[in-house]
CSV table of N, CA, C and O in Angstrom, one decimal:
chain,number,residue,atom,x,y,z
H,1,MET,N,46.1,111.5,120.8
H,1,MET,CA,45.0,110.9,120.1
H,1,MET,C,43.8,110.9,121.1
H,1,MET,O,43.9,110.3,122.2
H,2,LEU,N,42.7,111.4,120.7
H,2,LEU,CA,41.5,111.5,121.5
H,2,LEU,C,40.7,110.2,121.2
H,2,LEU,O,40.4,109.8,120.0
H,3,LEU,N,40.3,109.5,122.3
H,3,LEU,CA,39.5,108.3,122.2
H,3,LEU,C,38.2,108.5,122.9
H,3,LEU,O,38.2,109.0,124.0
H,4,THR,N,37.1,108.1,122.3
H,4,THR,CA,35.8,108.2,123.0
H,4,THR,C,34.9,107.1,122.6
H,4,THR,O,35.0,106.5,121.5
H,5,THR,N,34.0,106.7,123.5
H,5,THR,CA,33.0,105.7,123.2
H,5,THR,C,31.7,106.2,122.7
H,5,THR,O,30.8,105.5,122.3
H,6,THR,N,31.6,107.6,122.6
H,6,THR,CA,30.4,108.2,122.1
H,6,THR,C,30.6,108.4,120.6
H,6,THR,O,31.7,108.3,120.0
H,7,GLU,N,29.5,108.7,119.9
H,7,GLU,CA,29.5,108.9,118.5
H,7,GLU,C,29.9,110.3,118.0
H,7,GLU,O,30.0,110.6,116.9
H,8,ALA,N,30.0,111.2,119.0
H,8,ALA,CA,30.4,112.6,118.7
H,8,ALA,C,31.3,113.1,119.9
H,8,ALA,O,31.3,112.4,121.0
H,9,VAL,N,32.0,114.1,119.7
H,9,VAL,CA,32.9,114.7,120.7
H,9,VAL,C,32.3,116.1,121.0
H,9,VAL,O,32.3,117.0,120.0
H,10,ALA,N,31.9,116.4,122.2
H,10,ALA,CA,31.3,117.7,122.5
H,10,ALA,C,32.3,118.8,122.2
H,10,ALA,O,33.5,118.8,122.5
H,11,GLY,N,31.8,119.8,121.5
H,11,GLY,CA,32.6,121.0,121.1
H,11,GLY,C,33.5,120.8,120.0
H,11,GLY,O,34.3,121.7,119.6
H,12,ARG,N,33.4,119.7,119.3
H,12,ARG,CA,34.3,119.4,118.1
H,12,ARG,C,33.4,118.9,117.0
H,12,ARG,O,32.4,118.2,117.2
H,13,GLU,N,33.9,119.2,115.8
H,13,GLU,CA,33.2,118.7,114.6
H,13,GLU,C,34.0,117.7,113.9
H,13,GLU,O,35.2,117.8,113.8
H,14,ILE,N,33.3,116.6,113.5
H,14,ILE,CA,34.0,115.6,112.7
H,14,ILE,C,34.1,116.0,111.3
H,14,ILE,O,33.0,116.1,110.6
H,15,ALA,N,35.2,116.4,110.8
H,15,ALA,CA,35.4,117.0,109.5
H,15,ALA,C,35.6,116.0,108.4
H,15,ALA,O,35.2,116.2,107.3
H,16,GLN,N,36.2,114.8,108.8
H,16,GLN,CA,36.5,113.8,107.8
H,16,GLN,C,36.5,112.4,108.5
H,16,GLN,O,36.9,112.3,109.6
H,17,THR,N,36.0,111.4,107.8
H,17,THR,CA,36.0,110.1,108.3
H,17,THR,C,36.9,109.2,107.4
H,17,THR,O,36.9,109.3,106.2
H,18,PHE,N,37.9,108.6,108.1
H,18,PHE,CA,38.9,107.8,107.4
H,18,PHE,C,38.5,106.3,107.3
H,18,PHE,O,39.1,105.6,106.5
H,19,GLY,N,37.7,105.8,108.1
H,19,GLY,CA,37.3,104.4,108.1
H,19,GLY,C,37.5,103.7,109.4
H,19,GLY,O,37.9,104.3,110.4
H,20,LEU,N,37.4,102.4,109.3
H,20,LEU,CA,37.5,101.6,110.5
H,20,LEU,C,39.0,101.3,110.9
H,20,LEU,O,39.8,101.1,110.0
H,21,VAL,N,39.2,101.4,112.2
H,21,VAL,CA,40.5,101.0,112.7
H,21,VAL,C,40.3,99.9,113.7
H,21,VAL,O,39.3,99.8,114.4
H,22,ARG,N,41.3,99.0,113.7
H,22,ARG,CA,41.2,97.8,114.6
H,22,ARG,C,42.5,97.7,115.4
H,22,ARG,O,43.5,98.2,115.0
H,23,GLY,N,42.4,96.9,116.5
H,23,GLY,CA,43.6,96.7,117.3
H,23,GLY,C,43.5,95.3,118.0
H,23,GLY,O,43.4,95.3,119.2
H,24,ALA,N,43.4,94.3,117.2
H,24,ALA,CA,43.2,92.9,117.8
H,24,ALA,C,44.5,92.4,118.4
H,24,ALA,O,45.6,92.7,118.0
H,25,THR,N,44.4,91.6,119.4
H,25,THR,CA,45.5,90.8,120.0
H,25,THR,C,45.0,89.5,120.6
H,25,THR,O,43.8,89.4,121.0
H,26,VAL,N,45.8,88.5,120.7
H,26,VAL,CA,45.5,87.3,121.3
H,26,VAL,C,46.6,87.0,122.3
H,26,VAL,O,47.8,87.1,122.0
H,27,ARG,N,46.2,86.7,123.5
H,27,ARG,CA,47.1,86.4,124.6
H,27,ARG,C,46.9,85.0,125.1
H,27,ARG,O,45.8,84.5,125.2
H,28,ALA,N,48.0,84.3,125.5
H,28,ALA,CA,47.9,83.0,126.1
H,28,ALA,C,48.2,83.1,127.6
H,28,ALA,O,49.0,83.9,128.0
H,29,LYS,N,47.5,82.3,128.3
H,29,LYS,CA,47.7,82.4,129.8
H,29,LYS,C,48.9,81.4,130.2
H,29,LYS,O,49.2,80.5,129.4
H,30,HIS,N,49.4,81.7,131.3
H,30,HIS,CA,50.5,80.9,131.8
H,30,HIS,C,50.0,79.7,132.6
H,30,HIS,O,49.0,79.8,133.3
H,31,PHE,N,50.7,78.6,132.6
H,31,PHE,CA,50.3,77.4,133.3
H,31,PHE,C,50.0,77.6,134.8
H,31,PHE,O,49.0,77.2,135.3
H,32,GLY,N,50.9,78.4,135.4
H,32,GLY,CA,50.7,78.8,136.8
H,32,GLY,C,49.5,79.5,137.1
H,32,GLY,O,48.8,79.3,138.1
H,33,THR,N,49.0,80.4,136.2
H,33,THR,CA,47.8,81.1,136.3
H,33,THR,C,46.6,80.2,136.4
H,33,THR,O,45.7,80.4,137.1
H,34,ASP,N,46.7,79.1,135.6
H,34,ASP,CA,45.6,78.1,135.6
H,34,ASP,C,45.5,77.4,137.0
H,34,ASP,O,44.4,77.2,137.4
H,35,ILE,N,46.6,77.1,137.6
H,35,ILE,CA,46.6,76.5,138.9
H,35,ILE,C,45.9,77.4,139.9
H,35,ILE,O,45.1,77.0,140.7
H,36,VAL,N,46.4,78.7,139.9
H,36,VAL,CA,45.8,79.6,140.8
H,36,VAL,C,44.3,79.8,140.6
H,36,VAL,O,43.5,79.9,141.5
H,37,ALA,N,43.9,79.8,139.3
H,37,ALA,CA,42.5,80.0,139.0
H,37,ALA,C,41.7,78.8,139.5
H,37,ALA,O,40.6,79.0,140.0
H,38,SER,N,42.2,77.6,139.4
H,38,SER,CA,41.5,76.4,139.9
H,38,SER,C,41.3,76.5,141.4
H,38,SER,O,40.2,76.2,141.9
H,39,LEU,N,42.3,77.0,142.1
H,39,LEU,CA,42.2,77.2,143.6
H,39,LEU,C,41.2,78.3,143.9
H,39,LEU,O,40.4,78.1,144.8
H,40,LYS,N,41.2,79.4,143.1
H,40,LYS,CA,40.2,80.4,143.4
H,40,LYS,C,38.8,80.0,143.1
H,40,LYS,O,37.9,80.4,143.8
H,41,ASN,N,38.6,79.0,142.2
H,41,ASN,CA,37.3,78.5,142.0
H,41,ASN,C,36.7,77.8,143.2
H,41,ASN,O,35.5,77.8,143.4
H,42,LEU,N,37.6,77.2,144.0
H,42,LEU,CA,37.2,76.6,145.2
H,42,LEU,C,36.8,77.5,146.4
H,42,LEU,O,35.9,77.3,147.1
H,43,VAL,N,37.6,78.6,146.5
H,43,VAL,CA,37.4,79.5,147.6
H,43,VAL,C,36.7,80.9,147.2
H,43,VAL,O,36.3,81.6,148.0
H,44,GLY,N,36.7,81.2,145.9
H,44,GLY,CA,36.2,82.4,145.4
H,44,GLY,C,37.2,83.5,145.4
H,44,GLY,O,38.3,83.4,145.9
H,45,GLY,N,36.8,84.6,144.7
H,45,GLY,CA,37.7,85.8,144.7
H,45,GLY,C,38.2,86.0,143.3
H,45,GLY,O,38.0,85.2,142.4
H,46,GLU,N,38.8,87.2,143.1
H,46,GLU,CA,39.4,87.6,141.8
H,46,GLU,C,40.6,86.8,141.5
H,46,GLU,O,41.5,86.5,142.3
H,47,VAL,N,40.7,86.4,140.2
H,47,VAL,CA,41.9,85.7,139.7
H,47,VAL,C,42.7,86.8,139.1
H,47,VAL,O,42.6,87.2,137.9
H,48,SER,N,43.6,87.4,139.9
H,48,SER,CA,44.4,88.6,139.5
H,48,SER,C,45.2,88.3,138.2
H,48,SER,O,45.5,89.2,137.4
H,49,GLY,N,45.7,87.1,138.1
H,49,GLY,CA,46.5,86.7,136.9
H,49,GLY,C,45.7,86.9,135.6
H,49,GLY,O,46.3,87.5,134.6
H,50,TYR,N,44.5,86.5,135.6
H,50,TYR,CA,43.6,86.7,134.4
H,50,TYR,C,43.2,88.2,134.3
H,50,TYR,O,43.1,88.7,133.1
H,51,SER,N,43.0,88.9,135.4
H,51,SER,CA,42.7,90.3,135.3
H,51,SER,C,43.8,91.1,134.7
H,51,SER,O,43.5,91.9,133.8
H,52,SER,N,45.0,90.8,135.1
H,52,SER,CA,46.1,91.6,134.5
H,52,SER,C,46.4,91.1,133.0
H,52,SER,O,46.7,92.0,132.2
H,53,LEU,N,46.1,89.9,132.7
H,53,LEU,CA,46.2,89.4,131.3
H,53,LEU,C,45.2,90.2,130.4
H,53,LEU,O,45.5,90.6,129.3
H,54,LEU,N,44.0,90.3,130.9
H,54,LEU,CA,42.9,91.0,130.2
H,54,LEU,C,43.3,92.5,130.0
H,54,LEU,O,43.2,93.0,128.9
H,55,ALA,N,43.7,93.1,131.1
H,55,ALA,CA,44.1,94.5,131.0
H,55,ALA,C,45.2,94.8,130.1
H,55,ALA,O,45.2,95.7,129.3
H,56,GLY,N,46.2,93.9,130.1
H,56,GLY,CA,47.4,94.1,129.2
H,56,GLY,C,46.9,93.9,127.7
H,56,GLY,O,47.4,94.6,126.8
H,57,ALA,N,46.1,92.9,127.5
H,57,ALA,CA,45.6,92.7,126.1
H,57,ALA,C,44.8,93.9,125.6
H,57,ALA,O,45.0,94.3,124.4
H,58,ARG,N,44.0,94.4,126.4
H,58,ARG,CA,43.2,95.6,126.0
H,58,ARG,C,44.1,96.8,125.7
H,58,ARG,O,43.9,97.5,124.8
H,59,GLU,N,45.1,97.0,126.6
H,59,GLU,CA,46.0,98.1,126.3
H,59,GLU,C,46.8,97.9,125.0
H,59,GLU,O,46.9,98.9,124.3
H,60,GLN,N,47.2,96.7,124.7
H,60,GLN,CA,47.9,96.5,123.5
H,60,GLN,C,46.9,96.7,122.3
H,60,GLN,O,47.4,97.2,121.3
H,61,ALA,N,45.7,96.2,122.4
H,61,ALA,CA,44.7,96.4,121.3
H,61,ALA,C,44.5,97.9,121.1
H,61,ALA,O,44.4,98.4,119.9
H,62,ILE,N,44.4,98.7,122.2
H,62,ILE,CA,44.2,100.1,122.0
H,62,ILE,C,45.4,100.8,121.4
H,62,ILE,O,45.2,101.6,120.5
H,63,ASP,N,46.6,100.4,121.8
H,63,ASP,CA,47.8,101.0,121.2
H,63,ASP,C,47.9,100.7,119.7
H,63,ASP,O,48.2,101.5,118.9
H,64,ARG,N,47.5,99.5,119.3
H,64,ARG,CA,47.5,99.1,117.9
H,64,ARG,C,46.4,99.9,117.1
H,64,ARG,O,46.7,100.3,116.0
H,65,MET,N,45.3,100.1,117.7
H,65,MET,CA,44.2,100.9,117.1
H,65,MET,C,44.7,102.3,116.9
H,65,MET,O,44.5,102.9,115.8
H,66,ILE,N,45.3,102.9,117.9
H,66,ILE,CA,45.8,104.3,117.8
H,66,ILE,C,46.9,104.4,116.7
H,66,ILE,O,46.9,105.3,115.9
H,67,ALA,N,47.8,103.4,116.6
H,67,ALA,CA,48.8,103.4,115.6
H,67,ALA,C,48.2,103.4,114.2
H,67,ALA,O,48.6,104.1,113.3
H,68,GLU,N,47.2,102.5,114.0
H,68,GLU,CA,46.5,102.4,112.7
H,68,GLU,C,45.8,103.7,112.4
H,68,GLU,O,45.9,104.2,111.2
H,69,ALA,N,45.2,104.4,113.3
H,69,ALA,CA,44.5,105.6,113.1
H,69,ALA,C,45.5,106.7,112.7
H,69,ALA,O,45.2,107.6,111.8
H,70,ARG,N,46.6,106.8,113.4
H,70,ARG,CA,47.7,107.8,113.1
H,70,ARG,C,48.2,107.6,111.7
H,70,ARG,O,48.4,108.6,111.0
H,71,GLU,N,48.4,106.4,111.3
H,71,GLU,CA,48.8,106.1,109.9
H,71,GLU,C,47.8,106.6,108.9
H,71,GLU,O,48.2,107.0,107.8
H,72,MET,N,46.6,106.7,109.2
H,72,MET,CA,45.5,107.2,108.3
H,72,MET,C,45.4,108.7,108.4
H,72,MET,O,44.8,109.3,107.5
H,73,GLY,N,46.1,109.3,109.4
H,73,GLY,CA,46.1,110.8,109.5
H,73,GLY,C,45.0,111.3,110.4
H,73,GLY,O,44.7,112.4,110.5
H,74,ALA,N,44.4,110.4,111.2
H,74,ALA,CA,43.3,110.8,112.2
H,74,ALA,C,43.9,111.4,113.4
H,74,ALA,O,45.0,111.1,113.8
H,75,ASP,N,43.1,112.2,114.1
H,75,ASP,CA,43.5,112.8,115.4
H,75,ASP,C,42.5,112.4,116.5
H,75,ASP,O,42.6,112.8,117.6
H,76,ALA,N,41.5,111.5,116.1
H,76,ALA,CA,40.6,111.0,117.1
H,76,ALA,C,40.0,109.7,116.6
H,76,ALA,O,40.0,109.5,115.4
H,77,ILE,N,39.6,108.9,117.6
H,77,ILE,CA,38.8,107.7,117.3
H,77,ILE,C,37.5,107.8,118.1
H,77,ILE,O,37.6,107.8,119.3
H,78,VAL,N,36.4,107.8,117.4
H,78,VAL,CA,35.1,107.9,118.1
H,78,VAL,C,34.4,106.6,118.0
H,78,VAL,O,34.7,105.7,117.1
H,79,CYS,N,33.5,106.4,119.0
H,79,CYS,CA,32.7,105.2,119.1
H,79,CYS,C,33.5,103.9,119.3
H,79,CYS,O,33.3,102.9,118.6
H,80,VAL,N,34.5,104.0,120.1
H,80,VAL,CA,35.4,102.9,120.4
H,80,VAL,C,34.6,101.8,121.1
H,80,VAL,O,33.8,102.0,122.0
H,81,ARG,N,34.8,100.5,120.7
H,81,ARG,CA,34.2,99.4,121.3
H,81,ARG,C,35.3,98.3,121.5
H,81,ARG,O,36.2,98.1,120.7
H,82,LEU,N,35.3,97.7,122.7
H,82,LEU,CA,36.2,96.6,123.0
H,82,LEU,C,35.4,95.3,123.3
H,82,LEU,O,34.3,95.4,123.9
H,83,GLU,N,35.9,94.2,122.8
H,83,GLU,CA,35.2,93.0,123.0
H,83,GLU,C,36.2,91.9,123.5
H,83,GLU,O,37.4,91.9,123.0
H,84,THR,N,35.8,91.1,124.4
H,84,THR,CA,36.7,90.0,124.9
H,84,THR,C,36.0,88.7,124.6
H,84,THR,O,34.8,88.5,124.9
H,85,SER,N,36.8,87.8,124.1
H,85,SER,CA,36.2,86.4,123.9
H,85,SER,C,37.3,85.4,123.9
H,85,SER,O,38.5,85.7,123.9
H,86,THR,N,36.9,84.2,124.0
H,86,THR,CA,37.9,83.1,124.0
H,86,THR,C,37.9,82.5,122.6
H,86,THR,O,36.9,82.1,122.1
H,87,ILE,N,39.1,82.4,122.0
H,87,ILE,CA,39.2,81.8,120.7
H,87,ILE,C,39.4,80.3,120.8
H,87,ILE,O,38.8,79.5,120.1
H,88,THR,N,40.2,79.9,121.8
H,88,THR,CA,40.5,78.5,122.0
H,88,THR,C,40.9,78.3,123.4
H,88,THR,O,41.2,79.3,124.1
H,89,GLN,N,40.8,77.1,124.0
H,89,GLN,CA,41.2,76.9,125.3
H,89,GLN,C,42.6,77.4,125.5
H,89,GLN,O,43.5,77.0,124.8
H,90,GLY,N,42.9,78.3,126.4
H,90,GLY,CA,44.2,78.8,126.7
H,90,GLY,C,44.6,80.1,126.0
H,90,GLY,O,45.6,80.6,126.2
H,91,ALA,N,43.7,80.6,125.1
H,91,ALA,CA,44.0,81.8,124.5
H,91,ALA,C,42.8,82.8,124.5
H,91,ALA,O,41.7,82.3,124.5
């Protein structure tokens, strides 16, 4: 499956549009990660627990988006956008 953030793919023609595909996910953080994050706030630096949580959530969302596109018969997803937000404290 070809994924791109652009509106077109160089050297290829978009022959058919199937519609919007999504790949949402919600992840909860671990209590221990919160403790480490609190300490990092005091001394600074990357909170690797949150970074890996974000990376895993994005990968899962992309996998779900690809699965939905395949079900529609698509061979590419163009103009991909990812958004990260907090739904509630802890998620």
